[in-house]
Amino acid sequence: MAYWLIKSEPNKWSWAMQVKAGAKGTFWNGVRNHTAKQNLMAMKKGEEAFFYHSNEGKEIVGIVKVIKTYYPDDSDPTGKFGMCDFAAVKPLKTPVTLEAIKADERLKSMMLVNNSRLSVQPVTDAEWKLICKLGGI
DNA sequence: GCCAACGTTGGC
DNA sequence: GCCAACGTTGGC
């Protein structure tokens, strides 16, 4: 069971909108990078991911799960990229900020810190557990 | 197939 | 709003 982290700009697609989409969830696209695409393709149904707000907030605000694995994005004219569907699982009681992640020795190797531009990232078991704890769940 | 130029992302 | 980091493009 792998864990992931997906990023979204709140003014484009926020956690609130994700929650509103409910249990049946909604597609998550916007990938325009092959590393991110590889990660998306590696996701399996039922796997969980952190939902991160970039630019505004810069914090992990909730957990989503994969409800539909990678499929082509019809709206992409190049046909190169696809998307997955996610549904909101639960919010973190306390959002975990980028600042807090950077400040924690154990989270310094996270891709979020070292490769902030990648929009879909793997998260290790240890990182997942720690961030859940920091988030109050 | 290399590499310079350009565009985009995202933290500050 | 600025700029550094990264990916992509296109000329050679």
Short mmCIF file of C-alpha atoms (C1' of nucleotides) in Angstrom, two decimals:
data_model
loop_
_atom_site.label_atom_id
_atom_site.label_comp_id
_atom_site.label_asym_id
_atom_site.label_seq_id
_atom_site.Cartn_x
_atom_site.Cartn_y
_atom_site.Cartn_z
CA MET A 1 0.00 0.00 0.00
CA ALA A 2 1.64 3.17 -1.17
CA TYR A 3 1.02 6.70 -0.01
CA TRP A 4 1.07 9.86 -2.10
CA LEU A 5 0.86 13.59 -1.99
CA ILE A 6 -0.99 15.66 -4.55
CA LYS A 7 -0.85 19.40 -4.86
CA SER A 8 -3.43 21.93 -5.86
CA GLU A 9 -3.66 25.67 -5.92
CA PRO A 10 -6.62 26.59 -3.70
CA ASN A 11 -7.84 29.25 -6.08
CA LYS A 12 -8.02 26.62 -8.79
CA TRP A 13 -9.13 23.54 -6.88
CA SER A 14 -9.36 23.72 -3.10
CA TRP A 15 -9.90 21.19 -0.36
CA ALA A 16 -13.37 22.68 0.20
CA MET A 17 -14.28 21.89 -3.39
CA GLN A 18 -12.90 18.38 -3.01
CA VAL A 19 -15.07 17.83 0.07
CA LYS A 20 -18.09 19.15 -1.77
CA ALA A 21 -17.55 16.55 -4.48
CA GLY A 22 -18.34 13.95 -1.82
CA ALA A 23 -17.74 10.23 -1.74
CA LYS A 24 -17.98 9.73 -5.46
CA GLY A 25 -15.15 12.19 -5.84
CA THR A 26 -13.95 13.91 -8.93
CA PHE A 27 -11.13 13.84 -11.43
CA TRP A 28 -7.81 15.41 -10.61
CA ASN A 29 -5.86 16.59 -13.61
CA GLY A 30 -3.48 19.36 -14.48
CA VAL A 31 -0.46 17.10 -14.70
CA ARG A 32 1.94 18.37 -17.31
CA ASN A 33 5.09 16.62 -16.32
CA HIS A 34 6.22 13.09 -16.93
CA THR A 35 7.51 12.35 -13.46
CA ALA A 36 4.15 13.32 -12.04
CA LYS A 37 2.47 11.23 -14.69
CA GLN A 38 4.53 8.18 -13.74
CA ASN A 39 3.41 8.59 -10.15
CA LEU A 40 -0.21 8.96 -11.15
CA MET A 41 0.01 5.79 -13.19
CA ALA A 42 1.48 3.91 -10.27
CA MET A 43 -1.49 4.63 -8.03
CA LYS A 44 -3.88 1.86 -7.16
CA LYS A 45 -7.53 2.08 -6.24
CA GLY A 46 -8.00 2.69 -2.53
CA GLU A 47 -4.58 4.16 -1.93
CA GLU A 48 -4.47 7.35 0.06
CA ALA A 49 -2.86 10.69 -0.62
CA PHE A 50 -2.30 13.94 1.21
CA PHE A 51 -3.99 16.96 -0.29
CA TYR A 52 -1.63 19.91 -0.31
CA HIS A 53 -2.42 23.55 -0.94
CA SER A 54 0.35 25.27 -2.85
CA ASN A 55 0.86 29.03 -3.05
CA GLU A 56 -1.93 29.91 -0.65
CA GLY A 57 -1.57 28.22 2.69
CA LYS A 58 1.29 25.94 1.72
CA GLU A 59 -0.02 23.22 3.94
CA ILE A 60 -1.37 19.71 3.92
CA VAL A 61 -5.06 20.05 4.64
CA GLY A 62 -6.61 16.66 4.15
CA ILE A 63 -6.52 13.08 2.97
CA VAL A 64 -8.03 11.77 -0.23
CA LYS A 65 -8.17 8.30 -1.71
CA VAL A 66 -7.90 6.98 -5.22
CA ILE A 67 -11.29 5.90 -6.53
CA LYS A 68 -10.34 5.57 -10.17
CA THR A 69 -6.90 4.78 -11.49
CA TYR A 70 -5.14 6.50 -14.35
CA TYR A 71 -7.10 7.14 -17.50
CA PRO A 72 -6.54 9.50 -20.44
CA ASP A 73 -7.47 13.13 -20.07
CA ASP A 74 -9.66 13.98 -23.04
CA SER A 75 -9.15 17.66 -22.53
CA ASP A 76 -5.42 17.35 -23.11
CA PRO A 77 -4.84 18.16 -26.79
CA THR A 78 -1.50 16.37 -26.82
CA GLY A 79 -2.97 13.15 -25.50
CA LYS A 80 0.14 12.67 -23.44
CA PHE A 81 -1.32 13.13 -20.03
CA GLY A 82 -4.08 11.59 -18.01
CA MET A 83 -5.66 11.78 -14.61
CA CYS A 84 -7.04 9.88 -11.64
CA ASP A 85 -10.22 10.34 -9.62
CA PHE A 86 -10.01 11.12 -5.94
CA ALA A 87 -12.56 11.39 -3.13
CA ALA A 88 -12.06 13.27 0.12
CA VAL A 89 -11.54 10.99 3.11
CA LYS A 90 -11.07 13.37 6.01
CA PRO A 91 -9.47 16.69 6.86
CA LEU A 92 -6.49 17.04 9.15
CA LYS A 93 -7.50 18.50 12.49
CA THR A 94 -4.46 20.71 12.28
CA PRO A 95 -3.09 21.48 8.83
CA VAL A 96 0.60 20.60 8.52
CA THR A 97 2.43 23.52 6.99
CA LEU A 98 5.45 23.44 4.75
CA GLU A 99 7.22 25.36 7.46
CA ALA A 100 6.54 22.62 9.99
CA ILE A 101 7.72 19.96 7.56
CA LYS A 102 10.94 21.83 6.88
CA ALA A 103 11.49 22.28 10.60
CA ASP A 104 11.23 18.55 11.30
CA GLU A 105 14.45 16.58 10.95
CA ARG A 106 12.55 13.42 10.05
CA LEU A 107 10.75 15.07 7.14
CA LYS A 108 13.69 16.77 5.53
CA SER A 109 14.02 14.16 2.83
CA MET A 110 10.45 14.62 1.63
CA MET A 111 10.14 15.47 -2.01
CA LEU A 112 7.93 18.37 -1.06
CA VAL A 113 11.00 20.01 0.47
CA ASN A 114 13.53 19.00 -2.15
CA ASN A 115 11.50 19.08 -5.31
CA SER A 116 8.70 21.49 -4.63
CA ARG A 117 7.66 21.69 -8.23
CA LEU A 118 6.58 18.09 -8.60
CA SER A 119 2.81 17.98 -8.33
CA VAL A 120 2.39 14.27 -7.57
CA GLN A 121 4.81 12.74 -5.12
CA PRO A 122 5.27 9.47 -3.27
CA VAL A 123 5.23 9.57 0.53
CA THR A 124 6.90 6.93 2.66
CA ASP A 125 5.09 5.00 5.41
CA ALA A 126 7.13 6.74 8.08
CA GLU A 127 6.40 10.18 6.66
CA TRP A 128 2.72 9.36 6.36
CA LYS A 129 2.40 8.27 9.96
CA LEU A 130 4.32 11.24 11.25
CA ILE A 131 2.30 13.78 9.30
CA CYS A 132 -0.96 12.16 10.44
CA LYS A 133 0.27 12.55 13.98
CA LEU A 134 1.25 16.16 13.45
CA GLY A 135 -2.14 16.74 11.86
CA GLY A 136 -3.95 15.43 14.90
CA ILE A 137 -5.42 12.26 13.39
"C1'" DG B 1 22.05 14.12 -29.55
"C1'" DC B 2 23.69 18.33 -27.32
"C1'" DC B 3 22.76 22.55 -25.23
"C1'" DA B 4 21.04 27.30 -25.01
"C1'" DA B 5 16.77 29.74 -24.66
"C1'" DC B 6 12.42 29.95 -23.00
"C1'" DG B 7 8.20 29.05 -20.10
"C1'" DT B 8 6.16 27.55 -15.83
"C1'" DT B 9 5.93 26.60 -11.07
"C1'" DG B 10 5.92 27.86 -6.44
"C1'" DG B 11 8.30 29.69 -2.33
"C1'" DC B 12 9.55 33.98 -0.58
"C1'" DG C 1 6.07 40.77 -7.80
"C1'" DC C 2 10.47 38.58 -7.95
"C1'" DC C 3 13.46 35.00 -8.88
"C1'" DA C 4 15.46 30.28 -8.55
"C1'" DA C 5 14.75 25.63 -10.05
"C1'" DC C 6 13.26 22.65 -13.23
"C1'" DG C 7 11.32 20.82 -17.68
"C1'" DT C 8 10.69 21.39 -22.47
"C1'" DT C 9 11.68 23.04 -26.96
"C1'" DG C 10 14.18 23.83 -31.04
"C1'" DG C 11 18.40 25.05 -33.65
"C1'" DC C 12 22.56 23.22 -34.81
#
